[in-house]
Structure formats: C-alpha cells, structure tokens
mmCIF file of C-alpha atoms and ligand atoms in Angstrom:
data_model
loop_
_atom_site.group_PDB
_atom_site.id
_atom_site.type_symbol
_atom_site.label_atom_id
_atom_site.label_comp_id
_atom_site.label_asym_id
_atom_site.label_seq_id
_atom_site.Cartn_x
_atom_site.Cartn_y
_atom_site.Cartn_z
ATOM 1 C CA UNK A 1 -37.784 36.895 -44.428
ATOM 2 C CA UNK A 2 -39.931 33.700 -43.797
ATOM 3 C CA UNK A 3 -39.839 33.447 -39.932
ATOM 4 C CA UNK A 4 -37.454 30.086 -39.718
ATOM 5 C CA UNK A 5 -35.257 31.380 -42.179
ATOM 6 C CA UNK A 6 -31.700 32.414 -40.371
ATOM 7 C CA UNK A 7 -29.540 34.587 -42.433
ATOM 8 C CA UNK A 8 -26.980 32.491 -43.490
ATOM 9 C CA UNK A 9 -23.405 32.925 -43.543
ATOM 10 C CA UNK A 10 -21.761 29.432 -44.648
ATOM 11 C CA UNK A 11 -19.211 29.099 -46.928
ATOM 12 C CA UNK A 12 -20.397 26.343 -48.941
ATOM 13 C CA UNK A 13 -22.322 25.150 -49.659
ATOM 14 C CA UNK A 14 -24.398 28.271 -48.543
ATOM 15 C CA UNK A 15 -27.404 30.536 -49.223
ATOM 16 C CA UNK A 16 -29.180 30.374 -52.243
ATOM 17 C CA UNK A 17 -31.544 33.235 -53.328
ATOM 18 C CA UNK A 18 -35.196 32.633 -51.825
ATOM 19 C CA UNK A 19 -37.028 32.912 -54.927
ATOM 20 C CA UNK A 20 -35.134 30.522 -56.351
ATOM 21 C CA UNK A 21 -35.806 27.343 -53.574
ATOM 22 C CA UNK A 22 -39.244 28.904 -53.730
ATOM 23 C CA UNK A 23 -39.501 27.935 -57.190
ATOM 24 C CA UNK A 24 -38.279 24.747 -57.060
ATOM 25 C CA UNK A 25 -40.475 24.011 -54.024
ATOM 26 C CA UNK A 26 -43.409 24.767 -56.456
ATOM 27 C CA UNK A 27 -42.454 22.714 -59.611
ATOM 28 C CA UNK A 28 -40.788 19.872 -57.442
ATOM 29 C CA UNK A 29 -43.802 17.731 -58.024
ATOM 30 C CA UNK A 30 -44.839 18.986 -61.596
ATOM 31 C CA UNK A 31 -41.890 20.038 -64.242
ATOM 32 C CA UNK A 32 -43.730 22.110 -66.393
ATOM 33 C CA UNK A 33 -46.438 19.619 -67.068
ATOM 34 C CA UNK A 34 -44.433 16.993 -67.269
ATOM 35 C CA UNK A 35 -46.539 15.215 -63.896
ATOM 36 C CA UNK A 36 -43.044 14.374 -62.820
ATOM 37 C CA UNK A 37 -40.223 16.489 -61.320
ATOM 38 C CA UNK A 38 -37.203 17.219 -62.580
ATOM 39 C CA UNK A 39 -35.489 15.034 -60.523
ATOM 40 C CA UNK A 40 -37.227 11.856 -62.402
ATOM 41 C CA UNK A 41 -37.107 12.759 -66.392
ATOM 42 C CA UNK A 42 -34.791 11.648 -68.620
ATOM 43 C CA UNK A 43 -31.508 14.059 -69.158
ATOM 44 C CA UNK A 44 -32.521 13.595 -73.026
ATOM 45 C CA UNK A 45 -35.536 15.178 -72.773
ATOM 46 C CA UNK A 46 -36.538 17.906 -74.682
ATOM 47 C CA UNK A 47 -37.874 19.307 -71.359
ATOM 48 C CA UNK A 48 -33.951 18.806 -69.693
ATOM 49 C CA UNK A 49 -32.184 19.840 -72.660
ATOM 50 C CA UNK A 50 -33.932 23.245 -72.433
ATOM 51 C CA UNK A 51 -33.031 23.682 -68.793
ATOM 52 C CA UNK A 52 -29.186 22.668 -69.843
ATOM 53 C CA UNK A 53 -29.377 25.005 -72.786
ATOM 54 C CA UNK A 54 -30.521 27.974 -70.978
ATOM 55 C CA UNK A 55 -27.777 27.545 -68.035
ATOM 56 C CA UNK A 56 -25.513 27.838 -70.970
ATOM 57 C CA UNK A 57 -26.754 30.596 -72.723
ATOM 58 C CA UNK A 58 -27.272 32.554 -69.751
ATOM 59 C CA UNK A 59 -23.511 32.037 -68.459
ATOM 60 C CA UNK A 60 -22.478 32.927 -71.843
ATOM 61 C CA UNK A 61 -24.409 36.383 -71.597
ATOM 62 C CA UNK A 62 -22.996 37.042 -67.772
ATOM 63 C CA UNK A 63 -19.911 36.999 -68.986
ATOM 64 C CA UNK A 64 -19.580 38.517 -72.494
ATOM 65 C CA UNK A 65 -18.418 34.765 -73.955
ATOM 66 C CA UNK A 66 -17.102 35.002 -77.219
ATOM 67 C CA UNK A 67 -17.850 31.639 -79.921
ATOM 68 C CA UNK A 68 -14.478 30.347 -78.971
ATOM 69 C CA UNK A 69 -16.070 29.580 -75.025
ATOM 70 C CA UNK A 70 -17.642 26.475 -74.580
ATOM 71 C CA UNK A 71 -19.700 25.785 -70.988
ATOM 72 C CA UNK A 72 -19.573 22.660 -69.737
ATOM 73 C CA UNK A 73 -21.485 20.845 -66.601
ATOM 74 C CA UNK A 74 -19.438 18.473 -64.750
ATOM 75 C CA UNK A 75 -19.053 16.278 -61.450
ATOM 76 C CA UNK A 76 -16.437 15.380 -58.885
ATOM 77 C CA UNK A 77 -16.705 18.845 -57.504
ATOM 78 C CA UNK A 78 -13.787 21.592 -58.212
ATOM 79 C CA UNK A 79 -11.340 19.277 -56.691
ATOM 80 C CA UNK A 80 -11.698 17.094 -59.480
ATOM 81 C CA UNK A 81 -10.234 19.573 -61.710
ATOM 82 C CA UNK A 82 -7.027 19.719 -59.831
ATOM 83 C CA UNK A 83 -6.086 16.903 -61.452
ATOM 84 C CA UNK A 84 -7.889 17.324 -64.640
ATOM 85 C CA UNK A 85 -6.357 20.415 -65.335
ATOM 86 C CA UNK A 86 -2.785 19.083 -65.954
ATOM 87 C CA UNK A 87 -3.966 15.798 -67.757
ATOM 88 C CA UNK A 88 -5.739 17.688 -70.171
ATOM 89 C CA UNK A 89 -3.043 20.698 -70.634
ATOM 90 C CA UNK A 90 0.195 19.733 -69.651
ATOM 91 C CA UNK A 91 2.295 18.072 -72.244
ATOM 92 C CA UNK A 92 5.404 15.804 -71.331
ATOM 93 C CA UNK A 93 8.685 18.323 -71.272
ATOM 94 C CA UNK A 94 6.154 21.425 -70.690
ATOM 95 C CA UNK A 95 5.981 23.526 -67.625
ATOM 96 C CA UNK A 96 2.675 25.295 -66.014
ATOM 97 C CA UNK A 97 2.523 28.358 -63.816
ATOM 98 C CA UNK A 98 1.297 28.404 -60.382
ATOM 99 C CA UNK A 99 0.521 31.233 -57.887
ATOM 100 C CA UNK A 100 -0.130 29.779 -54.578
ATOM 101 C CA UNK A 101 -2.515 32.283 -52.405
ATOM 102 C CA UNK A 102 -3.845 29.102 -50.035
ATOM 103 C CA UNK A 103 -5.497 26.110 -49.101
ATOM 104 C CA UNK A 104 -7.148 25.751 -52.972
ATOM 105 C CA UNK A 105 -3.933 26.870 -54.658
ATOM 106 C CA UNK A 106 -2.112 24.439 -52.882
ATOM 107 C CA UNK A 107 -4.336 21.438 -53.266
ATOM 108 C CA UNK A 108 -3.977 22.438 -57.166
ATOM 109 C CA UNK A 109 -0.646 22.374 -57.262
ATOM 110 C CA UNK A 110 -0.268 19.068 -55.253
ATOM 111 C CA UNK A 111 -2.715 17.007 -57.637
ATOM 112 C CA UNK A 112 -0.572 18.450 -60.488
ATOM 113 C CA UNK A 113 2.833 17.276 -58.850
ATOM 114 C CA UNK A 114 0.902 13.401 -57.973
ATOM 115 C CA UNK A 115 0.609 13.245 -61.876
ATOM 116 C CA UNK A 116 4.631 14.729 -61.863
ATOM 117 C CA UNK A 117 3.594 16.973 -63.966
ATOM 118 C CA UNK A 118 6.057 20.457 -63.874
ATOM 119 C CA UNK A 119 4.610 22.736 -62.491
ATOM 120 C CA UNK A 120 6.475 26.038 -61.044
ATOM 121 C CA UNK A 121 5.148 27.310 -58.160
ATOM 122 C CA UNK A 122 5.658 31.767 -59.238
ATOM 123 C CA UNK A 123 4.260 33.675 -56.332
ATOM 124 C CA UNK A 124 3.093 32.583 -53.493
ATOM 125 C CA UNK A 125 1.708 33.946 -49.839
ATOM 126 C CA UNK A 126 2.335 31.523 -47.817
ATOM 127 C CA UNK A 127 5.059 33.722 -45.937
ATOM 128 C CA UNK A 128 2.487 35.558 -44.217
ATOM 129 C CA UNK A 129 -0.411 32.155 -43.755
ATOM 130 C CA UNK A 130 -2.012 33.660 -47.485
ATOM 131 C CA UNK A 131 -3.129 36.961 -46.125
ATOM 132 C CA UNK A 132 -2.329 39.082 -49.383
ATOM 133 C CA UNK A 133 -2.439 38.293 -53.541
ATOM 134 C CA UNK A 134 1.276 38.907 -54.004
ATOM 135 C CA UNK A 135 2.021 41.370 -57.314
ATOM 136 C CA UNK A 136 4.593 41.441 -59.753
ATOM 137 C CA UNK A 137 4.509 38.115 -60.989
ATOM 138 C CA UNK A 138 7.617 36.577 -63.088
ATOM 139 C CA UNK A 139 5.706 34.199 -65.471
ATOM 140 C CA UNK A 140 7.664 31.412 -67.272
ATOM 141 C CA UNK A 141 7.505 32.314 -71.061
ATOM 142 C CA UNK A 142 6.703 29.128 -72.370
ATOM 143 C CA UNK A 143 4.327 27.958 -69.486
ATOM 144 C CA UNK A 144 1.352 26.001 -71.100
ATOM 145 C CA UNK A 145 -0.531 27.901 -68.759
ATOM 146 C CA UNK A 146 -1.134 30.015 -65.430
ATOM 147 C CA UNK A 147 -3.142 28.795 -62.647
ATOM 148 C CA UNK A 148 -4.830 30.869 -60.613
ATOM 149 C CA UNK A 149 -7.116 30.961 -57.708
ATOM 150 C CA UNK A 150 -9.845 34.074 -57.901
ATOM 151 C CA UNK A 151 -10.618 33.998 -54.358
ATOM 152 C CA UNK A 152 -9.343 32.431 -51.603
ATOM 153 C CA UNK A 153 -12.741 30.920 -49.712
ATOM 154 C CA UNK A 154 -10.579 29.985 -46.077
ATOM 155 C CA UNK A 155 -8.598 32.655 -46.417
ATOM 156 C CA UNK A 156 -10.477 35.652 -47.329
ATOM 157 C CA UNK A 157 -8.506 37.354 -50.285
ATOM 158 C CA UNK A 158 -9.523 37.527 -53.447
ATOM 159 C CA UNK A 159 -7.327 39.297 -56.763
ATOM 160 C CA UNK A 160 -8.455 42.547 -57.075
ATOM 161 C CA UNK A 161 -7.512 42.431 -60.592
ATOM 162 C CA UNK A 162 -6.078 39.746 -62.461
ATOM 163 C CA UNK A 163 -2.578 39.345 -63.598
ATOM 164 C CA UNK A 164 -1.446 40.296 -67.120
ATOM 165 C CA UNK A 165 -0.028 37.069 -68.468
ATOM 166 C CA UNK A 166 0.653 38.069 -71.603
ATOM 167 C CA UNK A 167 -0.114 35.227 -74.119
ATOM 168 C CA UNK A 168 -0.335 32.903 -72.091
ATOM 169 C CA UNK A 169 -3.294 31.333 -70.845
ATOM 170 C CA UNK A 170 -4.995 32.256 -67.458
ATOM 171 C CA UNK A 171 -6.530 28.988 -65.650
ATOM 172 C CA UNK A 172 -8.521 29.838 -62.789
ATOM 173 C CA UNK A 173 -10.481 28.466 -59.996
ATOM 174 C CA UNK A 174 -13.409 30.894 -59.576
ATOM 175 C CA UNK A 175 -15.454 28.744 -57.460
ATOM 176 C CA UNK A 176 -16.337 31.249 -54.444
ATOM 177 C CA UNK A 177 -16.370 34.269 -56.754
ATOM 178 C CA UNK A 178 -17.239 33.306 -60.647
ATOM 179 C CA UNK A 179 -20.482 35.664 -61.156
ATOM 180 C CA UNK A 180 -19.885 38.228 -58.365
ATOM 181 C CA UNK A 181 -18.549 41.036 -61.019
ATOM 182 C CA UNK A 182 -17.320 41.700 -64.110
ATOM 183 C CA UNK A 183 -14.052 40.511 -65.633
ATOM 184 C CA UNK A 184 -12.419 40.237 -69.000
ATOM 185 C CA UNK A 185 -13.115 36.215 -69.701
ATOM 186 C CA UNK A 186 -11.375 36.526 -73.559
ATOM 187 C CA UNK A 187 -7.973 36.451 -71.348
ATOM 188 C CA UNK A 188 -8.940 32.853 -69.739
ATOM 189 C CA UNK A 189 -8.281 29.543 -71.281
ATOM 190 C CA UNK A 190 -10.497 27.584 -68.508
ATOM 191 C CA UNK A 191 -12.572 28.918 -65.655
ATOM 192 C CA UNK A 192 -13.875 26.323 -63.356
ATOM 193 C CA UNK A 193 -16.367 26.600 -59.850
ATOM 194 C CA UNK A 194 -17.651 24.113 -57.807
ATOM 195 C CA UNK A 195 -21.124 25.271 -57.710
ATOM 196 C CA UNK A 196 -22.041 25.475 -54.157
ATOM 197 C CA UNK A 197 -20.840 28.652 -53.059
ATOM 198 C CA UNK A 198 -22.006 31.045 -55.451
ATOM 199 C CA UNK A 199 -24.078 29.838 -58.536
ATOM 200 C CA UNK A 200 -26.200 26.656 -56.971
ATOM 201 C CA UNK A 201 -25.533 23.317 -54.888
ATOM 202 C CA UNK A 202 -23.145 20.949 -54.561
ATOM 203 C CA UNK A 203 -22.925 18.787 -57.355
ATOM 204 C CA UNK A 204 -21.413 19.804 -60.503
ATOM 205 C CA UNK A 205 -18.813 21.985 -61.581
ATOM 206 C CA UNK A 206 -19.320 24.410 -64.321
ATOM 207 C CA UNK A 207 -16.133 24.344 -66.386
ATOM 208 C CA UNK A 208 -15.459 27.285 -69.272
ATOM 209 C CA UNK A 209 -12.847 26.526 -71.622
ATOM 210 C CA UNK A 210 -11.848 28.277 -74.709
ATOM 211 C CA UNK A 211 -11.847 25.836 -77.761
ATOM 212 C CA UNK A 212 -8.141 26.813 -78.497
ATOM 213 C CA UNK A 213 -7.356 24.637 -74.830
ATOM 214 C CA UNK A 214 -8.945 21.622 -76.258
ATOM 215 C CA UNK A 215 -6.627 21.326 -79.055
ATOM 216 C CA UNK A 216 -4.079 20.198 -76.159
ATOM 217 C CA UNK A 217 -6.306 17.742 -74.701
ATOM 218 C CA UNK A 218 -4.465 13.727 -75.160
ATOM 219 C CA UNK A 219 -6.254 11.436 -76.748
ATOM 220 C CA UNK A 220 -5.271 9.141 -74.214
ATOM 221 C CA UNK A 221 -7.251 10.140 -71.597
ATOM 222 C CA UNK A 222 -10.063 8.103 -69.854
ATOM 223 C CA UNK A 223 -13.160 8.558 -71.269
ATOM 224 C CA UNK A 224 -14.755 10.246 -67.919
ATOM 225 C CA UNK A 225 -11.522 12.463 -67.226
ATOM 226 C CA UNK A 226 -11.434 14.304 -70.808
ATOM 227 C CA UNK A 227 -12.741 17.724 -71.398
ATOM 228 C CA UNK A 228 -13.254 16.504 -75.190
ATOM 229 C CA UNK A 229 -15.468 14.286 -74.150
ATOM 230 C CA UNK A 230 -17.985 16.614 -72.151
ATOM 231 C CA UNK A 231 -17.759 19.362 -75.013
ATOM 232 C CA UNK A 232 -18.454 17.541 -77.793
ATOM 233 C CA UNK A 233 -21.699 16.392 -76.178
ATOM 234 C CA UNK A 234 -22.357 19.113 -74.841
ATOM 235 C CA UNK A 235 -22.241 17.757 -71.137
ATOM 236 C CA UNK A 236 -24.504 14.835 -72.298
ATOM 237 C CA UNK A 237 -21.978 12.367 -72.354
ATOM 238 C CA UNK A 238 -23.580 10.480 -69.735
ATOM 239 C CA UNK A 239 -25.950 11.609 -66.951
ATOM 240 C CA UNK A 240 -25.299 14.609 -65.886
ATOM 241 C CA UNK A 241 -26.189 16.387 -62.205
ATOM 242 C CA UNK A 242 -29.675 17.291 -64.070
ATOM 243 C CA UNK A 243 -31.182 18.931 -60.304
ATOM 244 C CA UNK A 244 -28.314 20.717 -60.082
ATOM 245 C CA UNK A 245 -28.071 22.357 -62.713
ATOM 246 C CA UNK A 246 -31.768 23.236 -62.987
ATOM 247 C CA UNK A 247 -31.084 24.773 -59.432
ATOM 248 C CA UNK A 248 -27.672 26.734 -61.247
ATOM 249 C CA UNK A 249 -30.372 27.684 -64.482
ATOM 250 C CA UNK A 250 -32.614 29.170 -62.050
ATOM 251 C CA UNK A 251 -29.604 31.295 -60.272
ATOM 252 C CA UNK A 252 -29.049 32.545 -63.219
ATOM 253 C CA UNK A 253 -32.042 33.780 -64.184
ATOM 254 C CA UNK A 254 -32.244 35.359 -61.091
ATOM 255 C CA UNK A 255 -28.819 36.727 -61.448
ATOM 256 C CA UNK A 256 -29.785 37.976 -64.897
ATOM 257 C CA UNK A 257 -33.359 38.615 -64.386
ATOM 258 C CA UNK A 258 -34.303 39.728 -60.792
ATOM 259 C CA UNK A 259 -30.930 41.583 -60.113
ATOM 260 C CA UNK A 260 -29.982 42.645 -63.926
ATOM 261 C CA UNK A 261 -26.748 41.256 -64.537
ATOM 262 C CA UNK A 262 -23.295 41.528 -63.080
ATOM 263 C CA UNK A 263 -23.169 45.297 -62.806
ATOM 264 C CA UNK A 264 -25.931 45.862 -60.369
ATOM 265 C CA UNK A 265 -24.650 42.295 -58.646
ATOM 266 C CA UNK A 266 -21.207 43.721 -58.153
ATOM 267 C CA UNK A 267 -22.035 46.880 -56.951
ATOM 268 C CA UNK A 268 -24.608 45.547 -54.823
ATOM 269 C CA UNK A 269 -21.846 43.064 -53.148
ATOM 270 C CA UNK A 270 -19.151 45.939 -53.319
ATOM 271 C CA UNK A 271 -21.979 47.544 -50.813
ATOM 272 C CA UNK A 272 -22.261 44.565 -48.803
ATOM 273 C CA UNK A 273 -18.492 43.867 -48.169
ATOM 274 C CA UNK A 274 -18.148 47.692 -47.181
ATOM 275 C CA UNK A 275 -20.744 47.992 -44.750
ATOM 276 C CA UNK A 276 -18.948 44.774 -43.113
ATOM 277 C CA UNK A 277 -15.366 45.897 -43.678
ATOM 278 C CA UNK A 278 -16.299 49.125 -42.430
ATOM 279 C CA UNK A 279 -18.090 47.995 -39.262
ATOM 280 C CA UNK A 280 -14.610 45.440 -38.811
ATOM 281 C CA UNK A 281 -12.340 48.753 -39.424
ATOM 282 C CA UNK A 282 -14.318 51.040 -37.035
ATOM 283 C CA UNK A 283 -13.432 48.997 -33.978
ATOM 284 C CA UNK A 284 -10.739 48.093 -32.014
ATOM 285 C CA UNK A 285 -12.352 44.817 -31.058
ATOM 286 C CA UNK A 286 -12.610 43.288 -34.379
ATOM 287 C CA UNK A 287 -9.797 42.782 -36.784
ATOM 288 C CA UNK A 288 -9.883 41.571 -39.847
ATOM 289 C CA UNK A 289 -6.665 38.812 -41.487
ATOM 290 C CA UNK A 290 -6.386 40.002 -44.812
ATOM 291 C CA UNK A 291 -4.102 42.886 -46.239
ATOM 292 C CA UNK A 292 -6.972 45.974 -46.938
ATOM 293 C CA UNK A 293 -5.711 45.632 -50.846
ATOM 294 C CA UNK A 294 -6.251 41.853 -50.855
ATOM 295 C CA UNK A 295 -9.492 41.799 -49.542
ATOM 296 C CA UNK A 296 -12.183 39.470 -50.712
ATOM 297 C CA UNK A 297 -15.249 40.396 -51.243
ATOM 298 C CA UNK A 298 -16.843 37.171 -50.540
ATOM 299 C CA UNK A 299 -15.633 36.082 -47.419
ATOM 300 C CA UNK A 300 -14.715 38.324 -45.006
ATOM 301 C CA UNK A 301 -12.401 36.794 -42.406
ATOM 302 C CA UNK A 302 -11.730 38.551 -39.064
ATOM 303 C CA UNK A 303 -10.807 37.765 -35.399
ATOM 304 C CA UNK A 304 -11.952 39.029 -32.287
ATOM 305 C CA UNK A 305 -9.781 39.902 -28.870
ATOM 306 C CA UNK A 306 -9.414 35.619 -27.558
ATOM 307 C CA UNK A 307 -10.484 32.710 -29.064
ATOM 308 C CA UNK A 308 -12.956 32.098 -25.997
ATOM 309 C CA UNK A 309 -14.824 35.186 -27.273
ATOM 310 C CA UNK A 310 -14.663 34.281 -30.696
ATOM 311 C CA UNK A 311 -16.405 30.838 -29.296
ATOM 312 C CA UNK A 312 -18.811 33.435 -27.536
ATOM 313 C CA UNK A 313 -19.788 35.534 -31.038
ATOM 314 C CA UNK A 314 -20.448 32.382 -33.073
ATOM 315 C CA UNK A 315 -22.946 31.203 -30.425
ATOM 316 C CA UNK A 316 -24.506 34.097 -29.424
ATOM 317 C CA UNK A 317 -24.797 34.887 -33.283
ATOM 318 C CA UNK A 318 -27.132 31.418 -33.720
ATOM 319 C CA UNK A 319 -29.031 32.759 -30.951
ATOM 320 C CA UNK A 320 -29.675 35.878 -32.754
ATOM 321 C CA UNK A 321 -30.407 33.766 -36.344
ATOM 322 C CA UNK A 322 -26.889 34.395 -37.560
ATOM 323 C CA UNK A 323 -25.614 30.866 -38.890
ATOM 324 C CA UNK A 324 -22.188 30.069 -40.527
ATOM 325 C CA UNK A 325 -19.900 32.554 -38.960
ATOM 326 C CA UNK A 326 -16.984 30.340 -37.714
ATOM 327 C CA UNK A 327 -13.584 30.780 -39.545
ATOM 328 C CA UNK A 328 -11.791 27.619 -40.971
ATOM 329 C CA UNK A 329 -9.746 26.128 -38.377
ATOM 330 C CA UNK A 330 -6.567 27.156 -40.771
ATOM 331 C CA UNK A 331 -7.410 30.832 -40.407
ATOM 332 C CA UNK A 332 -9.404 30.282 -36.955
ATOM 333 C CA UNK A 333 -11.709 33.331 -36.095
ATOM 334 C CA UNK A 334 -14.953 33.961 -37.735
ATOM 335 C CA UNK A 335 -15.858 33.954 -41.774
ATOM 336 C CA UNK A 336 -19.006 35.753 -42.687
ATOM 337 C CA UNK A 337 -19.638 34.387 -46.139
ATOM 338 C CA UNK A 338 -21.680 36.908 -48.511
ATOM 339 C CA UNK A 339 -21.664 35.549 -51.302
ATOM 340 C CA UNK A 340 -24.095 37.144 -54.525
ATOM 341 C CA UNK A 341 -27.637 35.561 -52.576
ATOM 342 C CA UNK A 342 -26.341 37.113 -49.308
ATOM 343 C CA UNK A 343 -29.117 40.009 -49.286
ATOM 344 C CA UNK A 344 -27.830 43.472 -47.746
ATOM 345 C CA UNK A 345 -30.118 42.795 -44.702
ATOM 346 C CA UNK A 346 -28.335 39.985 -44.037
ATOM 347 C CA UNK A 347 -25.077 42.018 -43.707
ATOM 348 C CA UNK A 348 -26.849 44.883 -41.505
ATOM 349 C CA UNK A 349 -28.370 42.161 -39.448
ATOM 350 C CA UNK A 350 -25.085 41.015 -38.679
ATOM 351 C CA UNK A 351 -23.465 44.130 -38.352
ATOM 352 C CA UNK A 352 -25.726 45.152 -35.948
ATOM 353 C CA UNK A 353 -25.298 42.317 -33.893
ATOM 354 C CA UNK A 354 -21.559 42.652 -33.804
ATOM 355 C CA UNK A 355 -21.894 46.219 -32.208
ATOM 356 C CA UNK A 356 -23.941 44.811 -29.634
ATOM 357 C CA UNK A 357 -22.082 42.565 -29.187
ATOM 358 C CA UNK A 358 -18.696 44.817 -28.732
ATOM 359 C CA UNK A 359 -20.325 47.218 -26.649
ATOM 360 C CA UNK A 360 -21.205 43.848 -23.915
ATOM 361 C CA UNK A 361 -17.809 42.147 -24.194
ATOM 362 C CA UNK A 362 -15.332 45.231 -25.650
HETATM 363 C C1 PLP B 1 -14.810 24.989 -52.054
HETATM 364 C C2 PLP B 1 -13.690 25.230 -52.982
HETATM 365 C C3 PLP B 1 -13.074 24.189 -53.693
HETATM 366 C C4 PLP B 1 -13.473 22.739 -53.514
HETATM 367 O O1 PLP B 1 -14.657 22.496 -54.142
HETATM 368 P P1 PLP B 1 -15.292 21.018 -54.200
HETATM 369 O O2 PLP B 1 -16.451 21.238 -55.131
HETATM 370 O O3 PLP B 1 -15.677 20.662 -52.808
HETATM 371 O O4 PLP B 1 -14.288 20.100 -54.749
HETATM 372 C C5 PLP B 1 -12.062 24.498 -54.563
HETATM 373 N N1 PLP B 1 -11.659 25.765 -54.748
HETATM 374 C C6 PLP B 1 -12.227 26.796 -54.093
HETATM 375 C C7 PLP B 1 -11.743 28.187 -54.334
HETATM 376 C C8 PLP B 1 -13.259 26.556 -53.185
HETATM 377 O O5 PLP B 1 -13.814 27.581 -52.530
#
C-alpha cells in the first residue's frame, strides 16, 4: 500500500481499486492520444463512445444479460430513481409492491406516495429498526411490480437470496451491492445503483431495465425523466457523466480482468465479511445489529460496550490508518464498509486492530 494511503472503510462514496485511480492518474492528461483528457472531449467522440460501449458490454458479461437488458448511464444519483421508478411503471388504477428493509426502502416508497402513486407497502422490518430481510412475502397478484432494496447500506442487511415473485417483475435498488456476486438478473425488470459505493464515483447511476418495462413507460413524461429517452440513445441523449463512467469502465475491467469475474469477487468478499463477522462473533465486546441470516456482506454494522467507547474505536482507528468506521447516526455504532475494492488486508488490518483494541478497553 502506497504509504499515505489509509485503508478505507466509507460507505460511499468509498474505496476504489488502486489500479484503477492509478490509471486514471496516468491518462488524466493524455486520453489515449487524444493530447486532452477525458474530462475535455466531446461525449460524441469516437474515443468516448468506446469507453461508454465497453462499460456496457462489460456489465452485460458480469451479469449473464440476456438481448432483452438494456444498460443505461444516468444522473441525479439513485435517489432520482425513487421517483422515476413509479412515473415510468405505475399506471393510473395499478398497484406496486414494496418491501421496506430501511432508510432506502423507505425513501422509495415515500417518492412513490408524493406522486400518489399506490403503492403497498408487503413486508417490512421496521419492527425491529430494519435488523432482518423479513421472509414469506404475500405479493399482490396484479402488482406492476416489486420493489426491492438488495442491501441495506445504514443498516447492514442485505437479502441473502431474492424473493420468488412469480411473474411479476423484481425492481431493485442494488446500489451498495450490484457486482459483489452472482444473481439470476432474467428475474429483474430494472436494477438501478448509484455508483459510488461499489462500481465507481458519485455521479451517475447505472440503470438495467429489461425492454419488456419500457413498453409501460408514458409518453407523457418529461423529456429528462423518461427511461425511453436514455435507451433509445443509448445514454447519449444529452451529456452524460463521461469521467464517471470512464472511472465505472475501468472498475469493470478490473472486476472482469484483474479479479476474473463475479465468482472469484464473491468468494473473495464472502472471505472478507467472515474474517470480520467472525472476529465480531468471537467477542463479548463487540456485537454486531443485524440478525446472523440477514447479514450483509457489504457493510458490517456492529456496536461496542458505550457509545463513549465507540467514540474511542473510531478515533483511535484514524490513528492507526483505519478511516470510515462510524455507523450512521440511525443505527449509531460503527460500519466497516467492504465493499468489492476493499482488499482482504484491509479487513485483517482492521481486525487486528479491534483485538487490540478489546484487549486495552474489554
Ligand atoms: C447510497 C444509497 C442510495 C442513495 O444514492 P444517491 O446516489 O446518493 O442518490 C440509495 N440506495 C442505496 C441502497 C444506497 O446505498
């Protein structure tokens, strides 16, 4: 590790694999003979429209995408599809699904309601402040669709699997986990993610969507807030984020690349969250806030004996070039976030310095 390098724990936006700023530190100046950097050619380029192009392809081979998926690039963050989501799908008289499992979920289902859309709210876990992905879900047979959110970023649980909705179409906001392990992405009419947790900086919003979902789009719509729009231009409908989705291309290729795909990626976070899990489950002075079965993967959530030494780890953790480790103030506690460019060492690092710091304080 390059010696003013912490390892890096934030939640987002947050670590990005070294190789990849390395990169763009080294072509910043000088796009691939261009003399210019990617930040000042034209989004029409030929030299752009290969950089979009390959994003694209390369999400389409992470995931197995069939012809029916089309990948689109957009902005206003994942909270902009909140409300997009409903405009685009949700027909007057028609109902969509909701499962509420926290602070995401329930900004989704909010946006929906400002619009007064219907939405049904089907499961939720906000009994017991989101700590579990509740089960045995009772989905409305005609719902136009069911939203769900992958993994819950503030509150550290993530669906282990995802529900069988039959035929009707999964919607779901993957932006702390989309790339972290394999899935079955035929079953989704839309996956969306904010970029800046796992797949690149803040900025734009990658947005899947299966063609059959655009058939429901209103022609209506503003221009700007219509998923027809974007796919029939294939994101080019006006300028689009272009550095960051060079920075999300070269993720990918790294993803694809340097680790080899989402196998070897999700065993290699499986590893990650167990050695943390583990060292959380050992001891009697940490404890993690999420049901064992509910666990995420991404952000592990966990508390320590008072709040004065949970002030204490986060502090002495920046001492020790461990950054990013306070909880949301929802949850309170700390958050390690290790997301897919968390590297192992990162984990052990921190692990280590949580025994320490038990055996001093415990
Ligand atoms: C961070 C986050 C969001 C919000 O993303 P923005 O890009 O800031 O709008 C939405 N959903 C989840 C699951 C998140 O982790």
């Amino acid at each position: 590790m390059k010696a003013n390098r912490i390892h890096n724990f934030n939640p987002g936006p947050a670590a990005l694999p070294l190789p990849v700023l390395e990169e763009i530190q080294a072509s910043f100046l000088d796009f691939e003979g261009t003399g210019m950097s990617i930040t000042e050619i034209s989004h029409r380029s030929k030299q752009f429209e290969a950089v979009l192009n390959d994003a694209i392809d390369r999400t389409r081979r992470l995931l197995q995408l069939d012809d029916r998926f089309k990948v689109l690039f957009l902005q206003g963050g994942a909270s902009l599809q909140f409300c997009m989501i409903p405009m685009n799908f949700l027909r007057d008289g028609e109902n969509a699904d909701y499962v509420n499992t926290g602070t995401w979920s329930t900004k989704a289902i909010k946006e929906a309601r400002i619009l007064n859309k219907q939405v049904q709210v089907v499961a939720s876990s906000e009994d017991r402040n989101f700590s579990y992905i509740p089960r045995e879900i009772a989905f409305t047979p005609d719902a136009a669709y069911v939203h769900i959110t992958s993994n819950n970023t503030i509150k550290g649980t993530q669906w282990p699997a995802f529900p069988d909705s039959g035929a009707i179409p999964l919607v779901a906001d993957m932006s702390s986990d989309i790339l972290s392990r394999r899935f079955d992405a035929s079953k989704f009419g839309m996956i969306y993610a904010g970029a800046q947790k796992n797949i690149g900086p803040a900025g734009v919003c990658m947005v899947i969507i299966r063609e059959d979902m655009l058939t429901r789009v209103p022609a209506t719509l503003p221009t700007m807030l219509s998923y027809t729009t974007f796919a029939d231009k294939n994101s080019l409908y006006n300028t689009p984020p272009c550095f960051a989705i060079y920075t999300v291309q070269l993720v990918l290729r790294w993803l694809e690349d340097t680790i080899g795909g989402l196998a070897p990626m999700a065993a290699l976070n499986r590893r990650k969250a167990d050695v943390l899990y583990g060292t959380i489950d050992a001891s009697e002075f940490y404890r993690g806030t999420a049901d064992t079965d509910s666990r995420s993967l991404m952000n592990v959530t966990f508390r320590l004996p008072s709040e004065d030494l949970e002030k204490r780890f986060v502090a002495q953790a920046m001492e020790n070039g461990l950054g990013g480790l306070k909880g949301h103030r929802s949850v309170g506690g700390c958050r390690a976030s290790i997301y897919n460019a968390t590297p192992l060492a990162a984990v052990e690092a921190l692990v280590d310095f949580m025994r320490t710091f038990e055996k001093k304080n415990g």
